Coordinates of C-alpha atoms in Angstrom, one line a residue:
Chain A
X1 CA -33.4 31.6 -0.9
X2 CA -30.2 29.5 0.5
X3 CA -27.4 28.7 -1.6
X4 CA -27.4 25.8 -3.5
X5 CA -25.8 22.8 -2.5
X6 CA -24.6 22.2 -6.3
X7 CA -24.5 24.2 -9.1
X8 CA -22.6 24.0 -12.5
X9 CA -23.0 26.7 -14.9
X10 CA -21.6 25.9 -18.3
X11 CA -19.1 23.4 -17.0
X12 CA -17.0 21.4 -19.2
X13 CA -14.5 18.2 -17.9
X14 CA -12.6 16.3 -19.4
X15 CA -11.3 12.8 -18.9
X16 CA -8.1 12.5 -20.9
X17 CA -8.8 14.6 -24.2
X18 CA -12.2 13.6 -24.0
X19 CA -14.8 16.1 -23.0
X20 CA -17.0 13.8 -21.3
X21 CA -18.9 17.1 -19.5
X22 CA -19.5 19.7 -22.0
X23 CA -21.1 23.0 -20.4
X24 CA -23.6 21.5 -18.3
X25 CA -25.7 23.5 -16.3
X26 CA -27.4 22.2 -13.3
X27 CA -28.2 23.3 -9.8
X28 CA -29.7 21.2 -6.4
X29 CA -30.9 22.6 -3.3
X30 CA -30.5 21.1 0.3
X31 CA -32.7 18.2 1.1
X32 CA -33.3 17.2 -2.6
X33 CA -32.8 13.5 -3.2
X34 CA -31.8 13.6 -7.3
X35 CA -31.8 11.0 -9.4
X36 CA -29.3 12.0 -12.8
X37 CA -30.3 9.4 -14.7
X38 CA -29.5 8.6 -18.9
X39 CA -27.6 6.2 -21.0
X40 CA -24.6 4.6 -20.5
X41 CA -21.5 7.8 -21.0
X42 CA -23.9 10.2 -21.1
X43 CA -21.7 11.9 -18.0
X44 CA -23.6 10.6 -15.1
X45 CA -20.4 9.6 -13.1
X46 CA -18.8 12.2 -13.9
X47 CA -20.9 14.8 -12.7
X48 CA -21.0 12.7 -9.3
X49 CA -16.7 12.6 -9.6
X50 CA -16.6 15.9 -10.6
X51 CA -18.7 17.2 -7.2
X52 CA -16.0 15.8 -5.6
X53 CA -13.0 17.2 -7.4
X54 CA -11.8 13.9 -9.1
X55 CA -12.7 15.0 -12.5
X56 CA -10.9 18.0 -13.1
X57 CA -12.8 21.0 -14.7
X58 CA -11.8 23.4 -17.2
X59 CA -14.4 25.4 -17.9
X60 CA -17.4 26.9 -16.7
X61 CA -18.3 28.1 -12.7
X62 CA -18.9 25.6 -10.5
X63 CA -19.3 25.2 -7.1
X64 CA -20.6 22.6 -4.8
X65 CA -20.8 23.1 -0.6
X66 CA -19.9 27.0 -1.4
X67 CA -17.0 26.0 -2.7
X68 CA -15.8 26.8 -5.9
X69 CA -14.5 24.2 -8.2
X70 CA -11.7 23.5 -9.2
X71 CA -9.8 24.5 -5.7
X72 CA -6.6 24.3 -4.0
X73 CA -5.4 21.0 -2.1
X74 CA -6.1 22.2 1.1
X75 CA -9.3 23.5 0.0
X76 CA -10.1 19.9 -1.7
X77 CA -9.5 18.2 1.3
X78 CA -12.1 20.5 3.8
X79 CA -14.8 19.9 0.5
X80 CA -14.1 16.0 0.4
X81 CA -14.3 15.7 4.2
X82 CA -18.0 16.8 3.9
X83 CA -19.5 14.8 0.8
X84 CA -19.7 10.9 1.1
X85 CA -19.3 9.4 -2.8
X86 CA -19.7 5.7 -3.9
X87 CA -18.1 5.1 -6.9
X88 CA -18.8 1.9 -9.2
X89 CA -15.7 0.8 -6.8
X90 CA -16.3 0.6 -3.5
X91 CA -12.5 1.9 -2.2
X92 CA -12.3 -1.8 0.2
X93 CA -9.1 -3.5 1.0
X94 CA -9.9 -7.0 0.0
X95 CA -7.8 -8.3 3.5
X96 CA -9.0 -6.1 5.9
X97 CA -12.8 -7.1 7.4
X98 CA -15.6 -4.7 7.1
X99 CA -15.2 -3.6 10.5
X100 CA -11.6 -2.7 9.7
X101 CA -12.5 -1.1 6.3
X102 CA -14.9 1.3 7.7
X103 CA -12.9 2.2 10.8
X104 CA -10.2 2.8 8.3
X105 CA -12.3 5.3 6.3
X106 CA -13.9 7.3 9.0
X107 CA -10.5 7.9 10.4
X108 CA -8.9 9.2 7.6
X109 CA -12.0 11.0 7.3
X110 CA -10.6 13.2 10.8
X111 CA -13.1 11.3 12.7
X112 CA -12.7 9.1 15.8
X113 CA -14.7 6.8 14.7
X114 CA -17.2 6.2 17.1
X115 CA -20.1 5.9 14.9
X116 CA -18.9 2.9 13.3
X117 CA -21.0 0.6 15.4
X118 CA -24.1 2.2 14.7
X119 CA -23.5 2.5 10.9
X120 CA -22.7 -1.1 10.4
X121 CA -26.2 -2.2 12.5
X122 CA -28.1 0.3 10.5
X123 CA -26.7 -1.8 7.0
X124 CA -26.9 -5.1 8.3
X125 CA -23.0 -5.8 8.9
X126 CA -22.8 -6.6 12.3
X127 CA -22.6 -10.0 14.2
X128 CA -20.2 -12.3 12.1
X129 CA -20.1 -9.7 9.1
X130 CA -18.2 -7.3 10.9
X131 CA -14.6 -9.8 11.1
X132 CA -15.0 -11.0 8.1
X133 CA -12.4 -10.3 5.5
X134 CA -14.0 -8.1 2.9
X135 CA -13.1 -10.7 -0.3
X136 CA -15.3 -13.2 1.0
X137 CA -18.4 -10.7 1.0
X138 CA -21.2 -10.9 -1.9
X139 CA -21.5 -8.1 -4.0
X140 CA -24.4 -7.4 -2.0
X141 CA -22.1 -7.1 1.2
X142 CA -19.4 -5.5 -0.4
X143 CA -22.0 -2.3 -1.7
X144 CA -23.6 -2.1 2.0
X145 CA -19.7 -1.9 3.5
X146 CA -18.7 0.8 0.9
X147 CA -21.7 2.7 2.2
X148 CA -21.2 2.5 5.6
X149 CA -18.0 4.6 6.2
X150 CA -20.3 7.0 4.7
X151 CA -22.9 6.9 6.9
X152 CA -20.5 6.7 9.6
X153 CA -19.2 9.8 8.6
X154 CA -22.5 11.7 7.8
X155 CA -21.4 14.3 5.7
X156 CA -23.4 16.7 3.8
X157 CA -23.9 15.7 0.5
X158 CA -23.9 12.1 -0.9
X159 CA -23.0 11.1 -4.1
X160 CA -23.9 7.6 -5.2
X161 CA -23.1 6.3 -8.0
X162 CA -25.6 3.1 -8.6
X163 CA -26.4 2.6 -5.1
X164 CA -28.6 -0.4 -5.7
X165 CA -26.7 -2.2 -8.0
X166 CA -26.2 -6.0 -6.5
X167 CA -28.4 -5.3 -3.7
X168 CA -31.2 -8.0 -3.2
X169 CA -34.8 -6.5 -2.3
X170 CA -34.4 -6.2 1.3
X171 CA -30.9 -4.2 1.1
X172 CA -32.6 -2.0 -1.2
X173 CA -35.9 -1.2 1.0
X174 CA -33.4 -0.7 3.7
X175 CA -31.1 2.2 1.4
X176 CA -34.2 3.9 -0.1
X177 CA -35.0 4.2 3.9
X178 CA -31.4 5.4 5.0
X179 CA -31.4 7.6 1.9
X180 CA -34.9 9.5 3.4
X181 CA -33.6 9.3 7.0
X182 CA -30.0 11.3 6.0
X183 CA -32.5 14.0 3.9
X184 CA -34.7 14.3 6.7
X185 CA -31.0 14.7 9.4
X186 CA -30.5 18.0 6.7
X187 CA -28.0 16.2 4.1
X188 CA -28.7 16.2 0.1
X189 CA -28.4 12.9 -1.8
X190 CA -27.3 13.1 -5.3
X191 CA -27.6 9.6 -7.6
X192 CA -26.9 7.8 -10.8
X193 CA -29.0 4.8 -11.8
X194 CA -30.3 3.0 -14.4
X195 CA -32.8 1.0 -12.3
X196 CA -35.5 3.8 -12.9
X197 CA -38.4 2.6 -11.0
X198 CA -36.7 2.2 -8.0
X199 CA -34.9 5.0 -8.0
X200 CA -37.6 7.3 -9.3
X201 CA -39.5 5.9 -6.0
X202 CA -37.3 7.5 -3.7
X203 CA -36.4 10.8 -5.7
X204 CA -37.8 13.8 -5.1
X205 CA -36.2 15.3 -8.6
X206 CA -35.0 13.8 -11.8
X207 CA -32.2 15.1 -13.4
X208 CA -31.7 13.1 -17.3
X209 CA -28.6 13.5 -18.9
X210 CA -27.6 12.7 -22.8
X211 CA -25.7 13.4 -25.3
X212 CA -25.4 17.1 -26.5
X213 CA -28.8 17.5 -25.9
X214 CA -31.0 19.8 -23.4
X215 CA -32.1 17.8 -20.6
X216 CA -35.2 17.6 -18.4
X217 CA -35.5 18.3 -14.5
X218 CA -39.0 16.3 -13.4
X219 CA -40.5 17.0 -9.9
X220 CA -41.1 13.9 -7.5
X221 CA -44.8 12.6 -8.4
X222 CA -46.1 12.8 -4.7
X223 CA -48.7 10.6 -5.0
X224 CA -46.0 7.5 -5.9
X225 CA -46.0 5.3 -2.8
X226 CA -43.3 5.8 -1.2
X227 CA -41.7 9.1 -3.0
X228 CA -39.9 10.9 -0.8
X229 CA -40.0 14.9 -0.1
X230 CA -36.9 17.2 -0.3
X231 CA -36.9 18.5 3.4
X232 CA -35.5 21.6 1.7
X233 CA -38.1 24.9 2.0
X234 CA -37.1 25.4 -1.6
X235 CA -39.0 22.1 -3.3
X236 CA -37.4 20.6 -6.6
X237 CA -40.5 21.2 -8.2
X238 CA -40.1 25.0 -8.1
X239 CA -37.3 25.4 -10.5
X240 CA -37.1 22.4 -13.0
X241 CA -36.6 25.1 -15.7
X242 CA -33.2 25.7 -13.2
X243 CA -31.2 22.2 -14.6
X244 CA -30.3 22.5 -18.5
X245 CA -27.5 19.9 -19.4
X246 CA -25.6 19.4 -22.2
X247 CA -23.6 16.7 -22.6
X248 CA -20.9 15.0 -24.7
Chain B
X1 CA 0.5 14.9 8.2
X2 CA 2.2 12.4 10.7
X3 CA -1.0 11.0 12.0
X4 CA -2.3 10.2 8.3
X5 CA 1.2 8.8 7.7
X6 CA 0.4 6.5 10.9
X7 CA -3.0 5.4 9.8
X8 CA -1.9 4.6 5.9
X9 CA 1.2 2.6 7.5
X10 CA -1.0 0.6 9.8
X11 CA -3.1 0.0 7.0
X12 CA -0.5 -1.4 4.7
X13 CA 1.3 -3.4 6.7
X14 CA -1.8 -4.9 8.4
X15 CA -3.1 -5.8 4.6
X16 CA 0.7 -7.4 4.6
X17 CA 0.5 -9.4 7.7
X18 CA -3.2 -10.8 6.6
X19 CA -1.7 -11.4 2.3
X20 CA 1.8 -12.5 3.3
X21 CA 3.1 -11.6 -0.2
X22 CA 6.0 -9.8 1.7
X23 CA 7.0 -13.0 3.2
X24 CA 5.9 -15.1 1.0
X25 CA 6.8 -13.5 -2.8
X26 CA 9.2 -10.9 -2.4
X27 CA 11.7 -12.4 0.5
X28 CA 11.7 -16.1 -1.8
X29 CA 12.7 -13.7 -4.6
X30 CA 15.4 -11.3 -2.9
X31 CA 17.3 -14.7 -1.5
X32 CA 16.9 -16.3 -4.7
X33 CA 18.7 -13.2 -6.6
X34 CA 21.4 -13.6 -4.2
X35 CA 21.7 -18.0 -4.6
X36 CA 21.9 -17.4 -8.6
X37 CA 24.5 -13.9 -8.5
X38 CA 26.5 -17.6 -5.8
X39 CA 26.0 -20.3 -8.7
X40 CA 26.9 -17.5 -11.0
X41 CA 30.2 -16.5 -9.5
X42 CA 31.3 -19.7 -7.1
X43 CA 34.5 -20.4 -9.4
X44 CA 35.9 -17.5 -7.5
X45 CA 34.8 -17.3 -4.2
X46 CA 37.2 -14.1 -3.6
X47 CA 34.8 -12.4 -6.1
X48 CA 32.0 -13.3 -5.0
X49 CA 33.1 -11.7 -1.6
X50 CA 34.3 -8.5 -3.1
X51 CA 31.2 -8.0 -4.7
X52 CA 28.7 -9.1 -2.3
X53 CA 27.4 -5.6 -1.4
X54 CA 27.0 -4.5 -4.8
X55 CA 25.1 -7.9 -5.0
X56 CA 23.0 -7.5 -1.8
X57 CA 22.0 -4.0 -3.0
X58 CA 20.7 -5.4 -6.1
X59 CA 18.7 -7.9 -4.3
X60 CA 17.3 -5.2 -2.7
X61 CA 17.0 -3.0 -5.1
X62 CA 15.1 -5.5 -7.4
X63 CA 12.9 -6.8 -4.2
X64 CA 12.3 -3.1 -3.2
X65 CA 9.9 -2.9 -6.7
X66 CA 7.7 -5.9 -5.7
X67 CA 7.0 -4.6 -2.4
X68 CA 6.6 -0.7 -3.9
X69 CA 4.1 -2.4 -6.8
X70 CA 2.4 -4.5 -4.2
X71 CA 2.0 -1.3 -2.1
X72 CA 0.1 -0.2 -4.9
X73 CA -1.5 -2.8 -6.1
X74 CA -3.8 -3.3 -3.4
X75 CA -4.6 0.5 -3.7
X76 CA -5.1 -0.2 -7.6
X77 CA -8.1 -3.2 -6.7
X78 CA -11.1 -0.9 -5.5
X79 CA -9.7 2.1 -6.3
X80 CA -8.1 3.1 -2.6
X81 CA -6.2 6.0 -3.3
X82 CA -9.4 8.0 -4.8
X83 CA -10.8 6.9 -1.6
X84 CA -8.0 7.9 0.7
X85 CA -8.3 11.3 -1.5
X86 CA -12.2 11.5 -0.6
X87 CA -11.4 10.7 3.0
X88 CA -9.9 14.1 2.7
X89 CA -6.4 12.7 4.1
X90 CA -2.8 14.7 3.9
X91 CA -1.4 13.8 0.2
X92 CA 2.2 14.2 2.6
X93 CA 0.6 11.8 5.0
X94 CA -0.2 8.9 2.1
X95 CA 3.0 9.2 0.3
X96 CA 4.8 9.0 4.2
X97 CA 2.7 5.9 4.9
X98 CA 3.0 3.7 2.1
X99 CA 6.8 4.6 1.9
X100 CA 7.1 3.9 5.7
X101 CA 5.4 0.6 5.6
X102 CA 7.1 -0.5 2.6
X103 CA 10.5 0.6 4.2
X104 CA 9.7 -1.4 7.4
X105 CA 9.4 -4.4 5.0
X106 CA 12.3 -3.8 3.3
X107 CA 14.4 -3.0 6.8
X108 CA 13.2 -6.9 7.7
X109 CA 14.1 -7.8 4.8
X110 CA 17.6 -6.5 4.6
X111 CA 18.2 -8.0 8.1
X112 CA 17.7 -11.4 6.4
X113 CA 19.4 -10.8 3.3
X114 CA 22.2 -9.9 5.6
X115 CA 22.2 -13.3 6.8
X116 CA 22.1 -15.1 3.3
X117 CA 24.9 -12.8 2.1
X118 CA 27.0 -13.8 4.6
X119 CA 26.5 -17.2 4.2
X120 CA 26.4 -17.5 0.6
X121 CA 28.7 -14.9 0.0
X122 CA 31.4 -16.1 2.4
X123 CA 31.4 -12.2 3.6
X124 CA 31.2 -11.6 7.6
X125 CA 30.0 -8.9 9.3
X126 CA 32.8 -7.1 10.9
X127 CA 31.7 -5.4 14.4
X128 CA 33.1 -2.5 13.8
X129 CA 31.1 -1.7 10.7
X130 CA 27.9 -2.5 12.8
X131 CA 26.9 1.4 13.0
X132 CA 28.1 2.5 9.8
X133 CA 26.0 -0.5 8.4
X134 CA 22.4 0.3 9.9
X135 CA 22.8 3.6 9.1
X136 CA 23.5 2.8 5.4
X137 CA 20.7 0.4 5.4
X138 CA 18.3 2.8 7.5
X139 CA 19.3 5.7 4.4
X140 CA 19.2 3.5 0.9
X141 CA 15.6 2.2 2.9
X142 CA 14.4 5.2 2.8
X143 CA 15.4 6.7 -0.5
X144 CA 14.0 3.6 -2.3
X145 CA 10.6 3.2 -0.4
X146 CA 10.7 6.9 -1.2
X147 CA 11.0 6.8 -4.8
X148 CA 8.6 3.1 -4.8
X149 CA 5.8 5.2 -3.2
X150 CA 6.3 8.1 -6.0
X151 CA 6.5 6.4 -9.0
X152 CA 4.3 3.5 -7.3
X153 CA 1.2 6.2 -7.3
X154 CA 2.4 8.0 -10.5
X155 CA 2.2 4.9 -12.2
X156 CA -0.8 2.9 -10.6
X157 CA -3.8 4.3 -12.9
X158 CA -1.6 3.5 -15.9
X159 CA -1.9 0.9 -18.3
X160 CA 1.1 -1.0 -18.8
X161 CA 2.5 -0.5 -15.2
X162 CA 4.0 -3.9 -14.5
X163 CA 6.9 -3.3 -16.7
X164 CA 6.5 0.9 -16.9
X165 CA 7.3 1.1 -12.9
X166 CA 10.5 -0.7 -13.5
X167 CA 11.8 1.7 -15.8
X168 CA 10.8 4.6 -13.8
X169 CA 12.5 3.0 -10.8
X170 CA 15.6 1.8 -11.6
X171 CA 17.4 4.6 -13.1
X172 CA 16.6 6.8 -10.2
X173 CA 17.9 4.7 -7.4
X174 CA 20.8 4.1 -9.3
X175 CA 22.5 6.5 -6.9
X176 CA 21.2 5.0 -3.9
X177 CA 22.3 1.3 -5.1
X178 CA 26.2 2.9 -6.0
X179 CA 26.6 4.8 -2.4
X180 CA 24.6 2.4 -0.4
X181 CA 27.4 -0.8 -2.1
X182 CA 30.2 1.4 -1.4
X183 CA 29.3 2.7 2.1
X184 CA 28.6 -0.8 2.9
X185 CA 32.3 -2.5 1.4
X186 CA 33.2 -0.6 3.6
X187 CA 31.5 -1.3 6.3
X188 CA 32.1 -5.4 5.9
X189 CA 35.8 -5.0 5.5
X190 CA 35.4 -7.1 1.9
X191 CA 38.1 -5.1 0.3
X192 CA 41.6 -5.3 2.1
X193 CA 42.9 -2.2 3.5
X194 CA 39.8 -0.3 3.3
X195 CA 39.1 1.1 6.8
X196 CA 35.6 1.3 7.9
X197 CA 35.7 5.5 8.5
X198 CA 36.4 5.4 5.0
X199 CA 32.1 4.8 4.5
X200 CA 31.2 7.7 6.2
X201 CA 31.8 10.0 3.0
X202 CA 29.3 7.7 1.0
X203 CA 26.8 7.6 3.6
X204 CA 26.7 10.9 3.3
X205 CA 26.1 11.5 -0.2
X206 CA 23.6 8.2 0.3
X207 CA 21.7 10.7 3.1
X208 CA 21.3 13.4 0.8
X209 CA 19.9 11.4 -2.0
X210 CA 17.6 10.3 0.8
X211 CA 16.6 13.5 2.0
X212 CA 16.3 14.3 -1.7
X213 CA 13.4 11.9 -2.2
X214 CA 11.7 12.2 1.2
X215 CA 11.4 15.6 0.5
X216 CA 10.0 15.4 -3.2
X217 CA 7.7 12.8 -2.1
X218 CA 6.4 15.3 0.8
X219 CA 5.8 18.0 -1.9
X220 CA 5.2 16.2 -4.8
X221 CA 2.7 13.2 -4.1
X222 CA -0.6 15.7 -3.7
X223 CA 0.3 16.6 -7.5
X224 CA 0.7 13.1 -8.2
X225 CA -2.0 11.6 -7.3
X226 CA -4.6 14.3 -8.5
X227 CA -3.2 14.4 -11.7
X228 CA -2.9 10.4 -12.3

C-alpha cells in the first residue's frame, strides 16, 4: 500500500491563540478527489492552508507529499513547489493581465513557463482575455485565472478552497472536467465547498468536518452521473473508518 | 536568490508603470515636502540653503514610506506574498525584489528631487561633489528600500498598518537620514569651508548601515513573512 498523499494524526493549529485545528486525524491516498465539507469555521481552510505549511502546526504528526510538517524553509519551498492551492483569494495583481499573472506564477514556481498557453485555452482565457488587466475580470474570470497558474504548473496535489464559487454553469462543467482529467494525469485533488451537490458530483470521497465532533468519511456513490473514480489502486471507499476529525 | 529577486522586481515595477502611483502620488508629495520646508524658511534664504540636504533627506525619507507601503499594498489585495510563498520562491529573492524595485523608484526620484532642491533651495550642485553624491544617494537608497521591504512585509497582515509602518520606519532610518544629510553638505559645498573629502567618513558609516539592512533583510525576511 503507497504512502499517503496526506495524513494528519492528532494535529492541532492554531491561528493566533485560536486553535482552529484541534487533533484532527485524516488521511488521502493518490488519485482521490475529496471533498472536506462542514460549516462555516469548522477548519475547512485551514486544513487546505495547513497542507501547505501556511498554518503553522503545533501538535500532532503530519505529513503531506512524504514530507513531514511543520519543516524547514528550504524544505517548505521543494513541498510548495509541488501542491497547487486556491485560497478564497486568488494571489492576482490587479494591473497585470491574466496572461502576465500566470506567467508570473509559473515562473516563480521554477518553471519556464511554457505551459501557460495551454492552461489558459483549457480555462477559457485566451483570445482577448489573456491582455486584459486582471481588475476588469468578473469574478468568474478572476477564479478561472487563479487556477490556471496551477494547472500550468501541474503539481501533485491541489488544494481548492471553493473552486466553484462565482463560476457560472459552463465554468463549472468545465473544472469538474479538469478536476477528473489532473486525477486521471496521477495528481490528488483535495476541496472545500459548501455547494454540496456539485461537489459531491465530482468527489470520489467526502470528508465532513465540525466542531469538536467525530466526523464521517463517505465513499463516492458510483452510480451518481457523473461521480468520478480515484485513479488510485487503493479506493476511498476502502478505509472511510481511516479519516476521524475533530475540530474546534 | 538573484533570479527570484529579478522576477519580483519586474513584477513590481511593471505593476508601477501600469498604476502610476509612483509618479503620480508619491513624486507630487516628495516635491511638495520640499515647496512647504521653501515657504516655511524663505525669510532666510541662507537657511534654507544650509539645510537643504537635511530637507531633501526628509523628503525622501517621508516619500520612501509611500512607495515601501505601496510595495506592499498591492501584495496585501489578493494575498500575493502567500502566493509568492506557494510559488515556492527564495524568501532572500522577495525581500531583494521588492527592495530593488522600490529603490529604482526612489533613485528616480532623488534625481528629481535633486532638481527641485536646487531650485527651490537656491543650493547648486557643485561638480566636484558629483561622485561623492551618487554614491551617498545609491547607499541611503538602499538602506531605506531595505528597511521599507522589512517592516513593509512585517507589517502588511497587520491591522492598523497605515500608521504602525510609520513608526516602525522612521526611527530606524534615522541613521541613514543623519549620514546620508551630512555626507551630502558636503558634497553640495552648502556649508563654507567644508571640503568635499570631508563626506567620505559619513558615507562610510552611511554604507555600513546599508550593508546592515541588506543583510538582515537577506536573513531575516523568510522569518518574516512565515510568521506574519
Amino acid at each position: 500500500m503507497s504512502a499517503p498523499v496526506i495524513s494528519f494524526e492528532g494535529v492541532v493549529a492554531l491561528l493566533g491563540r485560536f486553535p482552529a485545528l484541534s487533533g484532527i486525524d485524516l488521511r488521502i491516498d493518490r488519485g482521490e478527489i475529496v471533498l472536506l465539507r462542514g460549516a462555516n469555521g469548522s477548519g475547512k481552510t485551514t486544513v487546505l492552508r495547513a497542507c501547505a505549511g501556511l498554518v503553522p502546526i503545533t501538535h500532532g504528526l503530519a505529513r503531506v507529499l512524504d514530507t513531514p510538517l511543520p519543516a524547514r524553509s528550504t524544505v517548505l519551498r521543494t513541498l510548495r513547489r509541488r501542491i497547487g492551492l486556491l485560497g478564497h483569494a486568488g494571489f492576482l495583481y490587479e494591473d497585470l493581465t491574466v496572461e502576465e499573472n500566470v506567467r508570473f506564477a509559473v515562473r516563480a514556481a521554477g518553471l519556464d513557463g511554457a505551459s501557460v498557453s495551454e492552461a489558459l485555452t483549457r480555462l477559457g482565457l485566451d483570445g482577448r482575455l489573456r491582455t486584459q488587466s486582471v481588475v476588469s475580470l468578473s469574478a468568474g474570470q478572476r477564479r478561472r485565472t487563479a487556477l490556471a497558474p496551477i494547472l500550468a504548473r501541474r503539481p501533485e496535489l491541489w488544494l481548492l478552497d471553493e473552486p466553484h464559487a462565482g463560476l457560472d454553469a459552463e465554468s463549472r462543467d468545465l473544472l469538474d472536467g479538469l478536476l477528473r482529467d489532473v486525477v486521471r494525469g496521477g495528481a490528488t485533488v483535495v476541496f472545500a465547498s459548501h455547494e454540496l451537490d456539485r461537489a459531491e458530483a465530482v468527489a470520489t470521497r467526502t470528508i465532513a468536518l465540525g466542531g469538536g465532533h467525530a466526523v464521517t468519511a463517505e465513499p463516492a456513490d458510483p452510480s451518481r452521473p457523473g461521480s468520478a473514480q480515484p485513479a488510485s489502486p487503493q479506493p476511498a471507499s476502502a478505509h472511510p473508518e481511516s479519516v476521524v476529525a475533530r475540530v474546534a | 536568490m538573484w533570479r527570484d529577486a529579478l522576477l519580483v522586481a519586474g513584477k513590481d515595477l511593471r505593476i508601477e508603470r501600469r498604476s502610476r502611483v509612483a509618479t503620480a502620488q508619491v513624486l507630487p508629495f516628495a516635491v511638495l515636502v520640499l515647496a512647504l520646508f521653501a515657504f516655511a524658511l524663505d525669510t532666510d534664504g541662507r537657511i534654507l540653503r544650509i539645510s537643504a540636504p537635511g530637507l531633501f533627506w526628509i523628503a525622501v525619507l517621508l516619500a520612501s514610506m509611500l512607495a515601501a507601503q505601496r510595495s506592499f499594498a498591492v501584495e496585501v489585495d489578493d494575498r500575493g506574498l502567500d502566493g509568492m510563498r506557494l510559488s515556492g520562491l527564495d524568501p532572500a529573492g522577495i525581500f531583494l525584489g521588492k527592495a530593488g524595485a522600490v529603490a529604482i523608484e526612489l533613485l528616480v526620484l532623488e534625481g528629481l528631487l535633486l532638481i527641485g532642491t536646487a531650485l527651490l533651495y537656491d543650493s547648486p550642485l557643485r561638480g566636484s561633489g558629483a561622485v561623492l553624491l551618487i554614491v551617498t544617494c545609491v547607499l541611503a537608497t538602499a538602506g531605506l528600500a531595505s528597511v521599507g521591504a522589512i517592516y513593509g512585509a512585517l507589517s502588511a497582515g497587520l491591522r492598523g498598518r497605515e500608521t504602525l509602518l510609520p513608526l516602525l520606519y522612521l526611527p530606524v532610518t534615522a541613521p541613514v537620514l543623519l549620514t546620508g544629510a551630512k555626507a551630502m553638505e558636503a558634497a553640495m559645498g552648502v556649508t563654507p569651508g567644508l571640503q568635499v573629502g570631508e563626506g567620505w567618513p559619513w558615507v562610510r558609516l552611511l554604507g555600513v548601515f546599508a550593508v546592515l539592512y541588506v543583510a538582515f533583510g537577506v536573513l531575516a525576511f523568510g522569518a518574516l513573512v512565515e510568521e506574519t
